[in-house]
Amino acid sequence: MQLHISPSMRSITISSNNGLTDLMKIKVAARHISYRTLFHTILIVAFLLPFVFILTALVTLEGANKCSSFDCFGRRFGPRFLGRVDDSGKLVRDFYKIFNQVITEEIPDGLKLPDSFSQLVAEMKNNQYDAKTFAFSLRAMMEKLEREIRESKASELMNRHFAASSIPKGIHCFSLRLTDEYSSNAHARRQLPSPELLPVLSNNSYHHFVLSTDNILAASVVVTSVVRSSLEPEKVVFHVITDKKTYAGANLSNTTPRSFASKLQARSPKYISLLNHLRIYLPELFPDLDKVVFLDDDVVIQRDLSPLWEIDLQGKVNGAIETCKGEDEWVMSKYFKNYFNFSHPLISKHLDPDECAWAYGMNIFDLRAWRKTNIRETYHFWLKENLKSNLTMWKLGTLPPALIAFKGRVHPIDPSWHMLGLGYQSKTNIENVKRAAVIHYNGQSKPWLEIGFDHLRPFWTKYVNYSNDFVRNCHILES
């Protein structure tokens, strides 16, 4: 690109240096010219130069140097300047037509699929693909990627299932060490509770918590967090229900003077499932108690829970938070339709898909009101119906049959008492976690597992006694 000003200052010529004809020539009149006009002229030319250079470069790169300057110039500046016709719309329509065609046709046998988009582009260039071949290759690549994503998700779900259902090495070691200590140490086999404290077990002036678990470490965290958060820890009584396998070790994991364990021998091999269903027998297990708070072993208590005993359940049996209301649309958007199979005639006949669900894990139960109902019988009836239907009436778990059994007998309590989702919602709001009275790691990502969320685990681990010899020697996970 060259700019030439004649010695006489009467003409300015702009030309390309690749043999093209002059793109612009400005003749300056010999008379009546002022330096001011000349300055403005040069300024305008300087402004136009970069555009002229870019246009010329594009023409040269695209091999259009055989066309006339004004013809190429027109094609560059659009449909309204120098006669350009925009055919991009036609090109897009042609692509739509080809894509619609290949959707309904079979992918040709032996079509070689590239491993990446860049490889596809390279093969197009080398093999001179036509548009249809390109469309088939693109479709085949997309279908292959979709299959791989589905397989990857299935594999991830399976791996997470195994990780969630397995017992971590450290916790297994912890349980074995405690059991060994129980069998070899006579002092460890002392009676719990001591005889002078037995009346406390049925004294309704105390705050009674029930915990059903076979995870000793998790139970110790629940107990410790309750006691530390309580304004009157001397009024806290724990009833820990476990199985024969866990009983010995559980006797050694007590963290407060009023932590008690009761023995349950599971006759079924699926003892874990039995422990999960035990809460439906609370009125029979504790015939002398009026109110209890039932806690899952994957909760952490961060605030004094004594006000729960003052809540008026208004004749209802179960005080629980509703899970269809709240800011978190992922966790707090659960209705009956999220748990039940409404294509089953028995379910569709008796339940409303849009009825609000509620949460297990932290519940205040009025045992006096419960004893006047048929909740347990209703629970058993629906369990049997689900077995008859080959377990197709609801999602696995203890909540669905409880939703039916306690139907019409649940009193909603303030959501701040019980925050859910820390075991499956990685984007949990940390500030909300700090404010909640009870946080619940419901879901697969338990805080004692490797798959637990790192940013949520400290709320649990701060209640683990890492100075304990058994915990330290078994290398229990610490964050």
Coordinates of N, CA and C in Angstrom, one line a residue, residues 244-419:
K244 N -26.4 -55.7 67.6 CA -25.5 -56.5 68.4 C -24.1 -56.3 68.0
K245 N -23.8 -56.1 66.7 CA -22.5 -56.0 66.2 C -21.8 -54.7 66.7
T246 N -22.6 -53.6 66.9 CA -22.1 -52.3 67.2 C -22.1 -52.0 68.7
Y247 N -22.9 -52.8 69.4 CA -23.2 -52.5 70.8 C -21.9 -52.4 71.7
A248 N -21.0 -53.3 71.5 CA -19.8 -53.3 72.4 C -19.0 -52.0 72.2
G249 N -18.8 -51.7 70.9 CA -18.0 -50.5 70.7 C -18.7 -49.2 71.1
A250 N -20.0 -49.2 71.0 CA -20.8 -48.0 71.3 C -20.8 -47.7 72.8
N251 N -20.6 -48.8 73.6 CA -20.4 -48.6 75.1 C -19.2 -47.7 75.4
L252 N -18.2 -47.8 74.6 CA -17.0 -47.1 74.9 C -16.9 -45.7 74.2
S253 N -17.8 -45.3 73.4 CA -17.8 -44.1 72.7 C -18.5 -43.0 73.4
N254 N -19.0 -43.2 74.6 CA -19.8 -42.2 75.3 C -19.0 -40.9 75.5
T255 N -19.6 -39.8 75.3 CA -18.9 -38.5 75.4 C -19.4 -37.7 76.6
T256 N -20.5 -38.0 77.2 CA -21.1 -37.3 78.3 C -21.6 -38.3 79.3
P257 N -21.8 -37.8 80.6 CA -22.3 -38.7 81.6 C -23.7 -39.2 81.3
R258 N -24.5 -38.5 80.5 CA -25.9 -38.9 80.3 C -26.1 -39.4 78.9
S259 N -25.1 -40.1 78.3 CA -25.2 -40.7 77.0 C -25.5 -42.2 77.3
F260 N -26.6 -42.7 76.9 CA -27.0 -44.1 77.2 C -27.2 -44.9 75.9
A261 N -26.9 -46.2 76.0 CA -27.1 -47.1 74.9 C -28.1 -48.2 75.3
S262 N -28.9 -48.5 74.4 CA -29.8 -49.7 74.6 C -29.6 -50.7 73.4
K263 N -29.7 -51.9 73.8 CA -29.3 -53.0 72.9 C -30.4 -53.5 72.1
L264 N -30.2 -53.7 70.8 CA -31.2 -54.3 69.9 C -30.5 -55.4 69.0
Q265 N -31.0 -56.6 69.1 CA -30.5 -57.7 68.3 C -31.3 -57.8 67.0
A266 N -30.6 -57.5 66.0 CA -31.3 -57.6 64.7 C -31.4 -59.0 64.2
R267 N -32.6 -59.5 63.9 CA -32.8 -60.9 63.5 C -32.7 -60.9 61.9
S268 N -32.9 -59.8 61.3 CA -32.8 -59.8 59.8 C -31.4 -59.5 59.4
P269 N -30.9 -60.1 58.3 CA -29.5 -59.7 57.8 C -29.5 -58.3 57.4
K270 N -30.6 -57.7 57.0 CA -30.7 -56.3 56.6 C -30.9 -55.4 57.9
Y271 N -30.0 -55.5 58.8 CA -30.2 -54.8 60.1 C -30.2 -53.3 59.9
I272 N -29.4 -52.8 58.9 CA -29.4 -51.4 58.7 C -30.8 -50.9 58.4
S273 N -31.5 -51.6 57.5 CA -32.8 -51.2 57.1 C -33.8 -51.3 58.4
L274 N -33.5 -52.3 59.2 CA -34.3 -52.4 60.4 C -34.1 -51.2 61.3
L275 N -32.9 -50.7 61.5 CA -32.6 -49.6 62.3 C -33.3 -48.3 61.7
N276 N -33.3 -48.2 60.4 CA -33.9 -47.1 59.8 C -35.4 -47.0 60.1
H277 N -36.0 -48.2 60.2 CA -37.5 -48.3 60.4 C -37.9 -48.2 61.8
L278 N -36.9 -48.2 62.8 CA -37.3 -48.3 64.2 C -38.0 -47.1 64.7
R279 N -37.9 -46.0 64.1 CA -38.6 -44.8 64.7 C -40.1 -45.0 64.7
I280 N -40.6 -45.9 63.8 CA -42.1 -46.1 63.8 C -42.6 -46.8 65.1
Y281 N -41.6 -47.3 65.9 CA -41.9 -48.1 67.1 C -41.6 -47.2 68.4
L282 N -41.4 -46.0 68.2 CA -41.0 -45.1 69.4 C -42.0 -45.2 70.5
P283 N -43.3 -45.1 70.3 CA -44.3 -45.1 71.4 C -44.1 -46.4 72.3
E284 N -43.8 -47.6 71.6 CA -43.7 -48.8 72.3 C -42.3 -48.9 73.0
L285 N -41.3 -48.4 72.3 CA -39.9 -48.4 72.9 C -39.8 -47.6 74.2
F286 N -40.5 -46.5 74.2 CA -40.4 -45.6 75.3 C -41.8 -45.3 75.9
P287 N -42.4 -46.3 76.5 CA -43.8 -46.1 77.0 C -44.0 -45.1 78.1
D288 N -42.9 -44.7 78.8 CA -43.1 -43.7 79.9 C -42.8 -42.3 79.4
L289 N -42.4 -42.1 78.2 CA -42.0 -40.7 77.7 C -43.2 -40.1 77.0
D290 N -43.3 -38.7 77.1 CA -44.3 -38.0 76.5 C -43.8 -37.4 75.1
K291 N -42.6 -36.8 75.1 CA -42.0 -36.2 73.9 C -40.6 -36.6 73.8
V292 N -40.2 -36.9 72.5 CA -38.8 -37.1 72.2 C -38.4 -36.4 70.9
V293 N -37.1 -36.1 70.8 CA -36.6 -35.6 69.5 C -35.8 -36.8 68.9
F294 N -36.2 -37.2 67.7 CA -35.5 -38.2 67.0 C -34.5 -37.6 66.0
L295 N -33.2 -38.0 66.1 CA -32.1 -37.5 65.3 C -31.5 -38.6 64.4
D296 N -31.2 -38.3 63.1 CA -30.5 -39.2 62.3 C -29.0 -39.1 62.7
D297 N -28.2 -40.1 62.3 CA -26.8 -40.0 62.7 C -25.9 -39.2 61.7
D298 N -26.6 -38.6 60.7 CA -25.8 -37.7 59.8 C -26.2 -36.2 60.0
V299 N -26.6 -35.9 61.2 CA -26.9 -34.5 61.5 C -25.9 -33.9 62.5
V300 N -25.8 -32.6 62.5 CA -25.0 -31.9 63.5 C -25.9 -30.8 64.1
I301 N -25.8 -30.7 65.4 CA -26.6 -29.7 66.1 C -25.7 -28.5 66.5
Q302 N -26.2 -27.3 66.1 CA -25.4 -26.1 66.3 C -26.1 -25.1 67.2
R303 N -27.3 -25.4 67.7 CA -28.0 -24.5 68.6 C -28.7 -25.2 69.6
D304 N -29.0 -24.6 70.8 CA -29.8 -25.2 71.8 C -31.1 -25.7 71.3
L305 N -31.5 -26.9 71.5 CA -32.7 -27.5 71.0 C -33.8 -27.6 72.1
S306 N -33.6 -27.1 73.3 CA -34.6 -27.2 74.3 C -35.9 -26.5 74.0
P307 N -35.9 -25.4 73.2 CA -37.2 -24.9 72.8 C -38.1 -25.8 72.0
L308 N -37.6 -26.9 71.4 CA -38.4 -27.8 70.7 C -39.5 -28.4 71.6
W309 N -39.1 -28.6 72.8 CA -40.1 -29.3 73.7 C -41.2 -28.3 74.1
E310 N -41.0 -27.0 73.8 CA -42.1 -26.0 74.1 C -43.0 -25.8 72.9
I311 N -42.7 -26.4 71.8 CA -43.5 -26.1 70.6 C -44.9 -26.8 70.7
D312 N -45.9 -26.1 70.5 CA -47.3 -26.7 70.6 C -47.6 -27.3 69.2
L313 N -47.6 -28.6 69.2 CA -47.9 -29.4 67.9 C -49.4 -29.3 67.6
Q314 N -50.2 -28.7 68.4 CA -51.6 -28.5 68.1 C -52.3 -29.8 67.8
G315 N -52.1 -30.8 68.6 CA -52.8 -32.0 68.5 C -52.1 -33.0 67.5
K316 N -51.1 -32.5 66.8 CA -50.5 -33.4 65.8 C -49.5 -34.3 66.5
V317 N -48.9 -35.2 65.7 CA -48.0 -36.2 66.3 C -46.5 -35.8 66.0
N318 N -46.3 -35.3 64.8 CA -44.9 -35.1 64.3 C -44.6 -33.7 64.0
G319 N -43.6 -33.1 64.6 CA -43.2 -31.7 64.3 C -42.0 -31.8 63.3
A320 N -42.2 -31.3 62.1 CA -41.2 -31.4 61.0 C -41.2 -30.2 60.1
I321 N -40.1 -29.9 59.4 CA -40.1 -28.8 58.5 C -40.7 -29.3 57.2
E322 N -41.4 -28.5 56.5 CA -42.0 -28.8 55.2 C -40.8 -28.6 54.1
T323 N -40.8 -29.4 53.1 CA -39.7 -29.4 52.2 C -40.1 -28.9 50.8
C324 N -41.3 -28.2 50.7 CA -41.7 -27.7 49.4 C -41.6 -26.2 49.4
K325 N -41.1 -25.6 50.5 CA -41.0 -24.1 50.6 C -39.6 -23.7 51.0
G326 N -39.1 -22.7 50.4 CA -37.8 -22.2 50.8 C -37.0 -21.6 49.7
E327 N -35.9 -21.0 50.0 CA -35.1 -20.3 49.0 C -34.4 -21.3 48.0
D328 N -33.9 -22.4 48.6 CA -33.2 -23.4 47.8 C -34.2 -24.2 47.0
E329 N -34.3 -24.0 45.8 CA -35.3 -24.6 44.9 C -34.9 -26.1 44.7
W330 N -33.6 -26.4 44.8 CA -33.2 -27.8 44.6 C -33.5 -28.7 45.8
V331 N -33.3 -28.2 47.0 CA -33.5 -29.0 48.2 C -34.9 -28.9 48.7
M332 N -35.4 -27.6 48.7 CA -36.7 -27.4 49.3 C -37.8 -27.3 48.2
S333 N -37.9 -28.2 47.4 CA -39.0 -28.3 46.3 C -39.5 -29.7 46.2
K334 N -39.7 -30.3 47.3 CA -40.2 -31.7 47.3 C -41.6 -31.8 47.6
Y335 N -42.3 -32.5 46.7 CA -43.8 -32.8 46.9 C -43.9 -34.3 46.8
F336 N -45.1 -34.8 47.1 CA -45.4 -36.2 47.0 C -45.0 -36.8 45.6
K337 N -45.1 -36.0 44.6 CA -44.8 -36.5 43.3 C -43.3 -36.8 43.1
N338 N -42.5 -36.2 44.0 CA -41.1 -36.5 43.9 C -40.7 -37.9 44.5
Y339 N -41.6 -38.5 45.2 CA -41.3 -39.7 45.9 C -42.1 -40.9 45.5
F340 N -43.3 -40.6 45.0 CA -44.3 -41.7 44.7 C -44.4 -41.9 43.2
N341 N -44.8 -43.2 42.9 CA -45.1 -43.5 41.5 C -46.6 -43.4 41.3
F342 N -47.0 -42.3 40.7 CA -48.4 -42.0 40.6 C -49.1 -42.7 39.4
S343 N -48.3 -43.5 38.7 CA -48.9 -44.4 37.7 C -49.4 -45.7 38.3
H344 N -49.1 -45.9 39.6 CA -49.6 -47.0 40.3 C -51.0 -46.7 40.8
P345 N -52.0 -47.5 40.5 CA -53.4 -47.1 40.8 C -53.7 -46.9 42.3
L346 N -53.0 -47.6 43.2 CA -53.2 -47.5 44.6 C -52.7 -46.1 45.1
I347 N -51.6 -45.7 44.5 CA -51.0 -44.4 44.9 C -51.8 -43.3 44.3
S348 N -52.2 -43.3 43.1 CA -53.0 -42.3 42.5 C -54.4 -42.1 43.1
K349 N -54.9 -43.2 43.7 CA -56.2 -43.2 44.3 C -56.2 -42.5 45.7
H350 N -55.1 -42.7 46.4 CA -55.1 -42.2 47.8 C -54.2 -41.0 48.1
L351 N -53.4 -40.6 47.1 CA -52.5 -39.5 47.4 C -52.6 -38.4 46.4
D352 N -52.2 -37.2 46.8 CA -52.2 -36.0 46.0 C -50.8 -35.7 45.6
P353 N -50.5 -35.7 44.3 CA -49.1 -35.5 43.9 C -48.5 -34.1 44.3
D354 N -49.4 -33.1 44.5 CA -48.9 -31.8 44.8 C -48.9 -31.5 46.3
E355 N -49.1 -32.5 47.1 CA -49.1 -32.3 48.6 C -47.6 -32.1 49.0
C356 N -47.4 -31.2 49.9 CA -46.1 -30.8 50.4 C -45.5 -32.0 51.2
A357 N -44.2 -32.3 50.9 CA -43.5 -33.3 51.7 C -42.9 -32.7 52.9
W358 N -42.4 -33.5 53.8 CA -41.7 -33.0 55.0 C -40.4 -33.8 55.2
A359 N -39.6 -33.4 56.2 CA -38.3 -34.1 56.4 C -38.2 -35.0 57.6
Y360 N -37.6 -36.1 57.4 CA -37.1 -37.0 58.5 C -35.7 -36.5 58.8
G361 N -35.2 -36.9 60.0 CA -33.8 -36.5 60.4 C -33.8 -35.7 61.6
M362 N -34.7 -34.8 61.8 CA -34.8 -34.1 63.1 C -36.3 -33.8 63.3
N363 N -36.9 -34.6 64.1 CA -38.4 -34.6 64.3 C -38.7 -34.6 65.8
I364 N -39.7 -33.7 66.2 CA -40.2 -33.8 67.6 C -41.5 -34.5 67.6
F365 N -41.5 -35.6 68.3 CA -42.7 -36.5 68.3 C -43.4 -36.4 69.7
D366 N -44.7 -36.2 69.6 CA -45.6 -36.2 70.7 C -46.1 -37.7 70.9
L367 N -45.4 -38.4 71.8 CA -45.7 -39.8 71.9 C -47.1 -40.1 72.5
R368 N -47.6 -39.2 73.3 CA -49.0 -39.3 73.9 C -50.0 -39.3 72.8
A369 N -49.9 -38.3 71.9 CA -50.8 -38.2 70.8 C -50.7 -39.4 69.8
W370 N -49.4 -39.8 69.6 CA -49.1 -40.9 68.7 C -49.8 -42.2 69.2
R371 N -49.8 -42.5 70.4 CA -50.4 -43.7 70.9 C -51.9 -43.8 70.7
K372 N -52.5 -42.7 70.4 CA -54.0 -42.7 70.1 C -54.3 -42.9 68.6
T373 N -53.3 -43.1 67.8 CA -53.5 -43.3 66.4 C -53.2 -44.7 65.9
N374 N -53.4 -44.9 64.6 CA -53.0 -46.2 63.9 C -51.9 -46.0 63.0
I375 N -51.0 -45.1 63.3 CA -49.8 -44.8 62.4 C -49.0 -46.0 62.1
R376 N -48.7 -46.8 63.1 CA -47.8 -47.9 62.9 C -48.5 -48.9 62.0
E377 N -49.8 -49.2 62.2 CA -50.5 -50.1 61.4 C -50.6 -49.7 59.9
T378 N -50.8 -48.4 59.8 CA -50.9 -47.8 58.4 C -49.5 -48.0 57.7
Y379 N -48.5 -47.7 58.5 CA -47.1 -47.9 57.9 C -46.9 -49.3 57.5
H380 N -47.2 -50.3 58.3 CA -47.0 -51.7 57.9 C -47.9 -52.1 56.7
F381 N -49.1 -51.6 56.7 CA -50.0 -51.9 55.5 C -49.3 -51.5 54.2
W382 N -48.8 -50.2 54.2 CA -48.2 -49.7 52.9 C -46.9 -50.4 52.6
L383 N -46.1 -50.8 53.6 CA -44.9 -51.6 53.3 C -45.3 -52.9 52.7
K384 N -46.3 -53.6 53.1 CA -46.7 -54.8 52.5 C -47.2 -54.6 51.1
E385 N -48.0 -53.6 50.9 CA -48.5 -53.3 49.5 C -47.3 -53.0 48.6
N386 N -46.3 -52.3 49.1 CA -45.2 -52.1 48.2 C -44.4 -53.3 47.9
L387 N -44.3 -54.3 48.8 CA -43.7 -55.6 48.6 C -44.5 -56.3 47.5
K388 N -45.8 -56.3 47.6 CA -46.6 -57.0 46.7 C -46.5 -56.4 45.3
S389 N -46.2 -55.1 45.2 CA -46.0 -54.4 43.9 C -44.5 -54.4 43.4
N390 N -43.7 -55.3 44.1 CA -42.3 -55.5 43.7 C -41.6 -54.2 43.9
L391 N -41.9 -53.5 45.0 CA -41.2 -52.2 45.3 C -41.2 -51.1 44.3
T392 N -42.4 -51.1 43.6 CA -42.5 -50.1 42.5 C -43.4 -48.9 42.9
M393 N -43.9 -48.8 44.2 CA -44.8 -47.8 44.5 C -44.1 -46.5 44.9
W394 N -42.9 -46.5 45.3 CA -42.2 -45.3 45.7 C -40.7 -45.5 45.7
K395 N -39.9 -44.4 45.8 CA -38.5 -44.5 45.8 C -38.0 -45.2 47.1
L396 N -36.9 -45.9 47.1 CA -36.4 -46.6 48.2 C -36.1 -45.6 49.4
G397 N -36.3 -46.1 50.6 CA -36.1 -45.3 51.8 C -37.3 -45.4 52.7
T398 N -37.1 -44.8 53.9 CA -38.2 -44.8 54.9 C -39.1 -43.6 54.9
L399 N -38.7 -42.6 54.2 CA -39.6 -41.4 54.1 C -40.9 -41.6 53.4
P400 N -40.9 -42.2 52.2 CA -42.2 -42.4 51.5 C -43.3 -43.1 52.3
P401 N -43.1 -44.3 53.0 CA -44.1 -44.8 53.8 C -44.5 -44.0 55.0
A402 N -43.5 -43.2 55.5 CA -43.8 -42.3 56.6 C -44.7 -41.2 56.2
L403 N -44.5 -40.7 54.9 CA -45.3 -39.6 54.4 C -46.8 -40.0 54.4
I404 N -47.0 -41.3 54.1 CA -48.4 -41.8 54.1 C -48.9 -42.0 55.5
A405 N -48.1 -42.7 56.3 CA -48.5 -43.0 57.7 C -48.8 -41.8 58.6
F406 N -48.0 -40.8 58.4 CA -48.2 -39.6 59.2 C -49.1 -38.5 58.5
K407 N -49.7 -38.9 57.4 CA -50.5 -38.0 56.6 C -51.6 -37.3 57.5
G408 N -51.6 -36.0 57.5 CA -52.6 -35.3 58.3 C -52.2 -35.1 59.7
R409 N -51.1 -35.6 60.1 CA -50.7 -35.6 61.5 C -49.3 -34.9 61.7
V410 N -48.9 -34.1 60.8 CA -47.7 -33.4 60.8 C -47.9 -31.9 61.1
H411 N -47.2 -31.3 62.0 CA -47.3 -29.9 62.3 C -46.0 -29.2 61.8
P412 N -46.1 -28.3 60.8 CA -44.9 -27.6 60.3 C -44.2 -26.8 61.3
I413 N -42.9 -26.9 61.4 CA -42.1 -26.1 62.3 C -41.2 -25.2 61.5
D414 N -40.6 -24.2 62.1 CA -39.7 -23.2 61.4 C -38.6 -23.9 60.7
P415 N -38.4 -23.6 59.4 CA -37.3 -24.3 58.6 C -35.9 -24.0 59.2
S416 N -35.7 -23.0 60.0 CA -34.4 -22.8 60.6 C -33.9 -23.9 61.5
W417 N -34.9 -24.7 62.0 CA -34.6 -25.8 62.9 C -33.8 -26.9 62.2
H418 N -34.0 -27.0 60.9 CA -33.5 -28.2 60.2 C -33.1 -27.9 58.7
M419 N -31.8 -27.8 58.5 CA -31.3 -27.5 57.1 C -30.9 -28.8 56.4

